Each structure stands twice: as C-alpha cells, then as structure tokens.
Amino acid sequence: MNFNEDPHRRLNILTGEWVKVSPHRTKRPWNGQVEKLPLEKMPEYDPGCYLCPGNERSGGVKNPDYKETFVFNNDFMAILPETEPDTYDNGLLQAKTEQGLCRVICFSPRHDLTLALMEPSDVQRVVKLWISQYQELGAMDFINHVQIFENRGAVMGCSNPHPHGQIWAEREVPDLPAKELENQKTYYDKNGSCLLCDYLEQELSDGSRIVYENEGFAVLVPFWAVWPYETMILPKRHMESIDQLTDKEVIELADAVKTLGIKYDNLFHTRFPYSMGIHQRPTDGGEYPEAHFHFHYYPPLLRSATVKKFMVGYEMLAMPQRDISAETAAKTLRELSNIHFSESEE
Ligand code: H2U
Ligand code: ZN
C-alpha cells in the first residue's frame, strides 16, 4: 500500500474508529504561501472583558486584580455539584443525572496574549495550575474525572480571546476518555505494555509524523488524525497523570505547548484556533497502569486563517475523511519556524 497514492483507511488505536485518507487528491504538498498579515492588534486590557483583572462578571462578581493566573467557578456551570445521583429507566428511554462542577482558568492577566505568545515561565505556571487543579478537584469525593481543556478562537465558538481554559470535573468518566481508557486497557492486558508508550516508540523511530520533540515530550500528528493539523503531545516517559511530572518535565511540557502554539500561529499567520485538552487517569482511586497522560489538539483550519474543514456530508453520514496525509501535515508543521511570526522579521 502506498500511503501517498492509494485511498485507504487508518485505525485510531485509541478509539477503535477509522478515518479515510484520500492522498491522491493533494499530491503536491501545500506550497507554504499564506497572506502575511501582521498579528491583529489587541489591547493588553479590555474594560469589556469578563476575564480581565478587576472587571465585573455576569452576576456582579468582580475579578481580583490578579497578576499571574486566576481560577473561578464557572458562573454558568453545565453540571452542578448539588445534583444527586439518580437514574431514569423507562425501557428504551434511559437517563442518569450528571453531578460535577465547572471552572474557568485564566492563563494570564494580559488580554492580548496566548500560550504561544506568553513567556516560557508563565506557560510553566499554567502547567502547574493544571496539576494543582487536577489534584484539588480529583480529591473531591464526588469527582472521578477531571477534564481540562482550552477552546480558542471565534471559529471554535469561543466567546472571548482572553487566554483561558476550562475544567469540567464530574462523577462519571465521560465517553471519549472512557473509550480511550478501555482500548488502552485491552492492549495492556494483552501485551503487558502501554499502548501509547509502544506507539510513541514506533513514531520516534519512524520520524515522519513527528512535529517537535524535546527531552521529555514529543509532538506528533497521529497516524489516524482526522483534522488536517490535528496533533498530540505525549510524554516520552510513561505517566498516568499530569501530577507525576518532575520540575524538569514541567519546563519541557510548557516548551512543547508553547512551541506547538507558535508553529500553529505561523502556519496561517493568525492566532490559530483549536480545541485542546488533556486525557489522563480518572480520579476515582482506581488503578490505571494502562493510562498514558497526553494532549489532543483539534484545530479546524484547512487552507488559510479563514478556510476551515467542514465535517459534513459523507463524514456526517459515514466516516471521517481527509485529503492531506498525516505525514504531509507533520512535515509542514515540523518545517515551520519555532519563532512566532510577530516576533521575526520576515
Ligand atoms: P468560552 O471558553 O467558550 O469563551 O467560555 C468561557 C466560559 O466562561 C463559559 O463557560 C463562563 C461561561 O459560562 N463565563 C462565566 O463564568 N462568567 C461570565 O461572566 C461570563 C462567562
Ligand atoms: Zn480580558
């Protein structure tokens, strides 16, 4: 099989789902020409932003005059701590209550920054915040899973450019992480080794889908990527959760997050939109030797700062499909500069 010529399907080993790849439709790699507009100017402080220091949020609460990071309980939680476990069983109609809580985490007091534009030490502080939130929320007796994520860019439906992420922590392990854990467990039970450790070893020796690496982490376009520039960040050492990072690995993870952010911004000369998030061990007190902590990045853009991929038609009815191969996307990202376009003099 020729990955560059033959239409084929690839298996997502984490979910068990397949993606169709049609590489013959884009034989020529993308030629790298983008409209080189300067980075859109934004104010360091926006009096109308509900996340900026000192500003009022809905309901009249005032943000503190924070200088580094800031965490608060979401004023419009999608799941609530006071909801008691309950089930509804009416034959084909099945339901369960959902109990949990939602938080918003501001990465910086500066309205105009992103993880890609923040100082390395400030990104390290965000990594440490992810760790402490995972531990603090995970320790609550009704919290068995902590989903940390960031949704950025208007095209992703994000309401505010102020650098921030969210956390939804809950009693039940949600579907996608549960499915990934199940596949990791099946592999672990069968082979006695970690699925993602073995996968990463194969990717590092192949190299064609690696975007960036430092001593502790690898950034890659997974073999089964659906979104054109979808990536994962994986620790090279087996660890089940983010709180197992050493101080050195905190620095290395922050470097991987920032560098990937810079490459993404450089791709189409824009503040690159994406949804990203962390998958790791549930916090129900169980043993999860098969869980390998990792990040997924799902960016919607295809060809420019405004042309996105639509998951419609065949993809909604049948299965996901992509034209540019994971290898081509990885090569493009790998070859992009690690210096943000707004800071280089092209
Ligand atoms: P986005 O990441 O989609 O921009 O959402 C930000 C979150 O901020 C959203 O979940 C919350 C919304 O509920 N929010 C508050 O908690 N307080 C506010 O005053 C406005 C928005
Ligand atoms: Zn702001």
Coordinates of C-alpha atoms and ligand atoms in Angstrom, one line a residue:
M1 CA 0.0 0.0 0.0
N2 CA 1.3 3.4 -0.9
F3 CA 0.2 6.0 1.7
N4 CA 0.9 8.8 -0.8
E5 CA -1.2 7.4 -3.7
D6 CA -3.8 4.9 -2.6
P7 CA -7.1 5.8 -0.9
H8 CA -7.1 3.9 2.3
R9 CA -8.4 3.9 5.9
R10 CA -6.4 4.2 9.1
L11 CA -7.3 2.9 12.5
N12 CA -7.4 5.1 15.6
I13 CA -6.0 2.8 18.2
L14 CA -7.3 5.0 21.0
T15 CA -10.9 4.9 19.9
G16 CA -11.2 1.9 17.6
E17 CA -12.6 4.2 14.9
W18 CA -11.3 4.6 11.3
V19 CA -10.5 7.6 9.1
K20 CA -10.5 7.6 5.4
V21 CA -7.4 9.1 3.7
S22 CA -7.5 10.3 0.0
P23 CA -3.9 11.4 -0.6
H24 CA -4.2 11.3 -4.4
R25 CA -6.3 14.4 -4.2
T26 CA -3.4 16.5 -2.9
K27 CA -0.3 15.1 -4.5
R28 CA 1.5 18.3 -4.2
P29 CA 2.3 19.4 -0.7
W30 CA 0.9 22.7 0.3
N31 CA 3.3 25.4 -1.0
G32 CA 3.5 27.5 2.1
Q33 CA 2.1 30.7 0.7
V34 CA -0.1 32.5 3.1
E35 CA -1.3 36.1 3.2
K36 CA 1.2 37.6 5.5
L37 CA -0.9 39.9 7.5
P38 CA 0.5 41.3 10.8
L39 CA -0.8 39.9 14.0
E40 CA -4.1 41.6 14.8
K41 CA -3.6 44.2 17.5
M42 CA -5.4 43.7 20.7
P43 CA -5.4 45.8 23.9
E44 CA -3.5 44.4 26.9
Y45 CA -6.6 45.2 29.0
D46 CA -10.2 45.3 27.7
P47 CA -12.7 47.1 30.0
G48 CA -15.5 45.0 28.5
C49 CA -13.8 41.6 29.1
Y50 CA -15.2 39.4 31.9
L51 CA -11.8 37.8 32.4
C52 CA -9.6 40.8 32.7
P53 CA -8.3 41.7 36.2
G54 CA -10.7 43.9 38.2
N55 CA -13.6 43.6 35.8
E56 CA -17.1 42.5 36.6
R57 CA -18.5 39.2 35.5
S58 CA -22.2 38.3 35.0
G59 CA -24.0 38.3 38.3
G60 CA -21.9 41.3 39.6
V61 CA -18.9 39.4 40.9
K62 CA -15.7 41.3 40.5
N63 CA -12.4 39.6 39.4
P64 CA -9.5 40.3 41.7
D65 CA -6.6 42.3 40.4
Y66 CA -4.7 39.1 39.6
K67 CA -1.1 39.3 38.4
E68 CA -0.4 35.7 37.2
T69 CA -3.2 33.1 36.8
F70 CA -6.8 33.2 38.1
V71 CA -9.3 30.3 38.7
F72 CA -13.0 30.7 39.4
N73 CA -16.1 28.5 39.5
N74 CA -17.9 29.0 36.1
D75 CA -20.9 31.3 36.7
F76 CA -22.9 29.1 34.3
M77 CA -21.9 25.6 35.2
A78 CA -23.1 22.9 32.8
I79 CA -23.1 20.4 35.6
L80 CA -23.8 21.1 39.2
P81 CA -22.2 19.9 42.5
E82 CA -25.6 19.6 44.2
T83 CA -27.2 17.2 41.7
E84 CA -27.6 13.8 43.5
P85 CA -27.1 10.5 41.6
D86 CA -30.3 9.3 40.1
T87 CA -31.3 7.1 37.2
Y88 CA -34.4 7.0 34.9
D89 CA -35.2 3.7 33.3
N90 CA -38.2 3.5 31.1
G91 CA -37.4 0.8 28.6
L92 CA -35.8 2.4 25.6
L93 CA -35.7 5.7 27.4
Q94 CA -32.7 5.8 29.7
A95 CA -31.2 8.7 31.6
K96 CA -28.9 9.5 34.5
T97 CA -28.2 12.6 36.5
E98 CA -24.8 14.2 36.0
Q99 CA -23.0 15.7 39.0
G100 CA -19.9 17.8 38.9
L101 CA -18.6 21.3 38.6
C102 CA -17.0 23.7 36.0
R103 CA -14.2 26.1 36.4
V104 CA -12.6 28.8 34.2
I105 CA -8.9 29.3 34.4
C106 CA -7.3 32.5 33.2
F107 CA -3.8 31.8 31.9
S108 CA -2.6 35.4 32.1
P109 CA -3.9 38.9 33.2
R110 CA -3.0 40.1 29.7
H111 CA -6.0 40.1 27.4
D112 CA -3.8 40.1 24.2
L113 CA -1.6 37.1 24.9
T114 CA -2.0 33.4 24.0
L115 CA 0.0 30.3 25.2
A116 CA 2.1 30.8 22.1
L117 CA 3.0 34.4 23.0
M118 CA 3.4 34.1 26.8
E119 CA 6.9 33.9 28.4
P120 CA 8.1 30.3 29.0
S121 CA 8.0 30.8 32.8
D122 CA 4.3 32.0 32.5
V123 CA 3.4 28.9 30.5
Q124 CA 5.1 26.8 33.2
R125 CA 2.9 28.4 35.7
V126 CA -0.2 27.3 33.6
V127 CA 1.1 23.7 33.6
K128 CA 1.5 23.9 37.4
L129 CA -2.1 25.2 37.6
W130 CA -3.4 22.3 35.6
I131 CA -1.5 20.0 38.0
S132 CA -3.0 21.6 41.2
Q133 CA -6.5 21.8 39.7
Y134 CA -6.3 18.1 38.7
Q135 CA -5.3 17.3 42.3
E136 CA -7.7 19.6 44.1
L137 CA -10.7 18.6 42.0
G138 CA -9.7 15.0 41.8
A139 CA -9.6 14.8 45.6
M140 CA -13.3 15.8 46.0
D141 CA -15.4 12.7 46.8
F142 CA -17.9 13.2 44.0
I143 CA -15.3 13.9 41.4
N144 CA -14.0 10.8 39.5
H145 CA -12.8 12.5 36.3
V146 CA -11.2 15.9 35.6
Q147 CA -11.4 17.2 32.0
I148 CA -9.0 20.1 31.4
F149 CA -9.4 21.8 28.1
E150 CA -8.9 25.0 26.1
N151 CA -11.2 26.1 23.3
R152 CA -9.9 29.1 21.5
G153 CA -10.9 31.2 18.5
A154 CA -14.2 32.6 17.3
V155 CA -14.4 29.9 14.7
M156 CA -14.5 27.3 17.5
G157 CA -17.3 29.2 19.2
C158 CA -15.1 30.6 21.9
S159 CA -16.7 33.8 23.3
N160 CA -13.6 35.6 24.5
P161 CA -10.0 35.9 23.2
H162 CA -8.6 36.5 26.7
P163 CA -6.2 33.5 27.2
H164 CA -8.2 31.0 29.3
G165 CA -9.2 27.3 29.6
Q166 CA -11.9 25.4 31.3
I167 CA -12.3 22.4 33.6
W168 CA -15.3 20.2 33.8
A169 CA -14.9 17.8 36.7
E170 CA -17.5 15.1 37.3
R171 CA -18.7 11.9 38.9
E172 CA -18.8 9.9 35.6
V173 CA -15.9 9.4 33.3
P174 CA -17.1 10.9 30.0
D175 CA -17.4 8.9 26.8
L176 CA -14.3 9.8 24.9
P177 CA -11.8 9.4 27.7
A178 CA -13.6 6.2 28.8
K179 CA -13.3 4.7 25.3
E180 CA -9.6 5.6 25.1
L181 CA -9.0 4.1 28.6
E182 CA -10.8 0.9 27.5
N183 CA -8.7 0.5 24.4
Q184 CA -5.5 1.2 26.4
K185 CA -6.6 -1.4 29.0
T186 CA -7.3 -4.0 26.4
Y187 CA -3.9 -3.5 24.9
Y188 CA -2.2 -3.5 28.3
D189 CA -3.9 -6.7 29.4
K190 CA -3.0 -8.5 26.2
N191 CA 0.6 -7.2 25.8
G192 CA 1.7 -6.3 29.3
S193 CA 2.9 -2.9 28.0
C194 CA 1.4 0.6 27.5
L195 CA -0.3 1.3 24.1
L196 CA 0.9 4.8 23.9
C197 CA 4.5 4.0 25.0
D198 CA 4.7 1.4 22.3
Y199 CA 3.1 3.7 19.7
L200 CA 5.4 6.6 20.6
E201 CA 8.5 4.4 20.3
Q202 CA 7.4 3.4 16.8
E203 CA 6.6 7.0 15.8
L204 CA 10.0 8.3 17.2
S205 CA 11.9 5.7 15.2
D206 CA 9.9 6.4 12.0
G207 CA 10.0 10.2 12.4
S208 CA 7.7 11.1 9.5
R209 CA 4.8 12.2 11.8
I210 CA 7.0 14.0 14.5
V211 CA 6.4 17.7 14.6
Y212 CA 8.7 18.6 17.5
E213 CA 10.4 17.0 20.4
N214 CA 12.4 17.9 23.5
E215 CA 14.0 15.6 26.1
G216 CA 10.7 14.8 27.8
F217 CA 7.9 15.2 25.2
A218 CA 7.1 14.6 21.6
V219 CA 4.6 16.5 19.5
L220 CA 3.2 14.4 16.6
V221 CA 0.4 14.2 14.0
P222 CA -1.2 10.9 14.9
F223 CA -1.3 8.3 12.2
W224 CA -5.1 8.4 12.4
A225 CA -5.5 12.2 12.5
V226 CA -8.9 13.4 11.3
W227 CA -8.5 17.2 11.4
P228 CA -5.9 18.5 8.9
Y229 CA -3.4 19.7 11.5
E230 CA -4.5 17.6 14.4
T231 CA -1.7 16.8 16.9
M232 CA -0.9 15.1 20.2
I233 CA 1.6 15.9 22.8
L234 CA 2.9 12.8 24.6
P235 CA 5.4 12.4 27.5
K236 CA 8.2 10.1 26.5
R237 CA 8.2 8.5 29.9
H238 CA 5.1 6.5 31.0
M239 CA 3.0 8.5 33.4
E240 CA -0.7 8.2 34.2
S241 CA -1.4 11.8 35.1
I242 CA -0.1 15.3 34.9
D243 CA 0.8 15.4 38.6
Q244 CA 3.5 12.9 38.0
L245 CA 5.6 15.5 36.1
T246 CA 9.0 16.3 37.6
D247 CA 10.1 20.0 37.8
K248 CA 12.2 19.5 34.7
E249 CA 9.2 17.9 32.8
V250 CA 7.0 20.9 33.7
I251 CA 9.5 23.1 31.9
E252 CA 9.6 20.6 29.0
L253 CA 5.9 20.3 28.7
A254 CA 5.5 24.1 28.8
D255 CA 8.1 24.3 26.0
A256 CA 6.2 21.7 23.9
V257 CA 2.9 23.6 24.4
K258 CA 4.4 26.9 23.5
T259 CA 6.4 25.7 20.5
L260 CA 3.4 23.9 19.1
G261 CA 1.3 27.1 19.6
I262 CA 4.0 29.1 17.8
K263 CA 4.1 26.7 14.8
Y264 CA 0.3 26.7 14.6
D265 CA 0.2 30.5 14.6
N266 CA 3.0 30.6 11.9
L267 CA 1.1 28.2 9.7
F268 CA -1.6 30.7 8.5
H269 CA -0.2 33.9 10.2
T270 CA -3.1 34.0 12.7
R271 CA -4.0 33.4 16.3
F272 CA -4.6 29.7 15.4
P273 CA -7.9 28.4 16.7
Y274 CA -8.3 24.9 18.2
S275 CA -9.8 22.8 20.9
M276 CA -7.2 21.1 23.0
G277 CA -7.3 19.1 26.2
I278 CA -5.7 16.6 28.5
H279 CA -6.6 12.9 28.8
Q280 CA -5.3 11.1 31.9
R281 CA -6.1 8.8 34.7
P282 CA -9.5 9.1 36.3
T283 CA -9.5 10.3 39.9
D284 CA -11.8 7.6 41.3
G285 CA -9.0 6.0 43.3
G286 CA -8.7 3.0 40.9
E287 CA -5.6 1.6 39.4
Y288 CA -4.9 2.7 35.8
P289 CA -1.4 1.4 34.9
E290 CA -2.6 1.4 31.2
A291 CA -3.3 5.2 31.2
H292 CA -0.8 7.3 29.4
F293 CA -1.3 11.0 30.0
H294 CA -1.5 13.0 26.7
F295 CA -2.9 16.1 25.0
H296 CA -5.1 16.2 21.9
Y297 CA -5.2 19.3 19.7
Y298 CA -8.1 19.6 17.2
P299 CA -7.7 22.6 15.0
P300 CA -10.4 23.3 12.4
L301 CA -8.4 25.2 9.8
L302 CA -7.6 23.6 6.4
R303 CA -6.0 26.1 4.0
S304 CA -5.9 29.6 5.5
A305 CA -6.8 31.7 8.5
T306 CA -10.4 31.6 7.3
V307 CA -10.9 28.4 5.3
K308 CA -11.8 25.6 7.7
K309 CA -12.5 21.9 7.2
F310 CA -16.2 21.0 7.4
M311 CA -17.2 17.6 8.8
V312 CA -20.3 17.3 6.7
G313 CA -21.9 15.2 4.0
Y314 CA -20.1 11.8 3.8
E315 CA -18.4 12.5 7.1
M316 CA -21.6 13.0 9.0
L317 CA -23.3 10.0 7.4
A318 CA -20.5 7.5 7.0
M319 CA -17.0 8.2 8.5
P320 CA -14.4 11.0 8.7
Q321 CA -12.1 11.6 5.7
R322 CA -9.1 13.7 5.0
D323 CA -7.1 14.6 1.9
I324 CA -3.7 15.8 3.1
S325 CA -2.0 12.9 4.8
A326 CA -0.8 13.0 8.4
E327 CA 2.8 12.8 7.1
T328 CA 2.3 15.9 4.9
A329 CA 0.7 17.8 7.7
A330 CA 3.5 16.8 10.1
K331 CA 6.2 17.9 7.6
T332 CA 4.6 21.3 7.1
L333 CA 4.4 21.9 10.9
R334 CA 7.9 20.5 11.5
E335 CA 9.4 22.8 9.0
L336 CA 7.7 25.9 10.3
S337 CA 9.8 28.2 12.5
N338 CA 9.8 27.9 16.3
I339 CA 9.9 31.7 16.5
H340 CA 6.5 33.5 16.4
F341 CA 5.9 35.4 13.1
S342 CA 5.0 38.5 15.0
E343 CA 8.5 38.4 16.6
S344 CA 10.5 37.5 13.5
E345 CA 11.3 40.0 10.8
E346 CA 10.1 38.3 7.6
Ligands
H2U1 P1 -15.5 30.1 26.3 O1 -14.3 29.4 26.6 O2 -16.4 29.4 25.3 O3 -15.2 31.5 25.9 O4 -16.4 30.2 27.6 C1 -16.0 30.8 28.8 C2 -16.8 30.4 30.0 O5 -16.9 31.5 30.8 C3 -18.2 29.9 29.7 O6 -18.3 28.5 30.0 C4 -18.1 31.4 31.5 C5 -19.1 30.8 30.5 O7 -20.0 30.0 31.2 N1 -18.5 32.7 32.0 C6 -18.5 33.0 33.3 O8 -18.3 32.0 34.1 N2 -18.8 34.2 33.8 C7 -19.1 35.3 33.0 O9 -19.3 36.4 33.5 C8 -19.2 35.1 31.5 C9 -18.8 33.7 31.0
ZN2 ZN -9.5 40.2 29.0

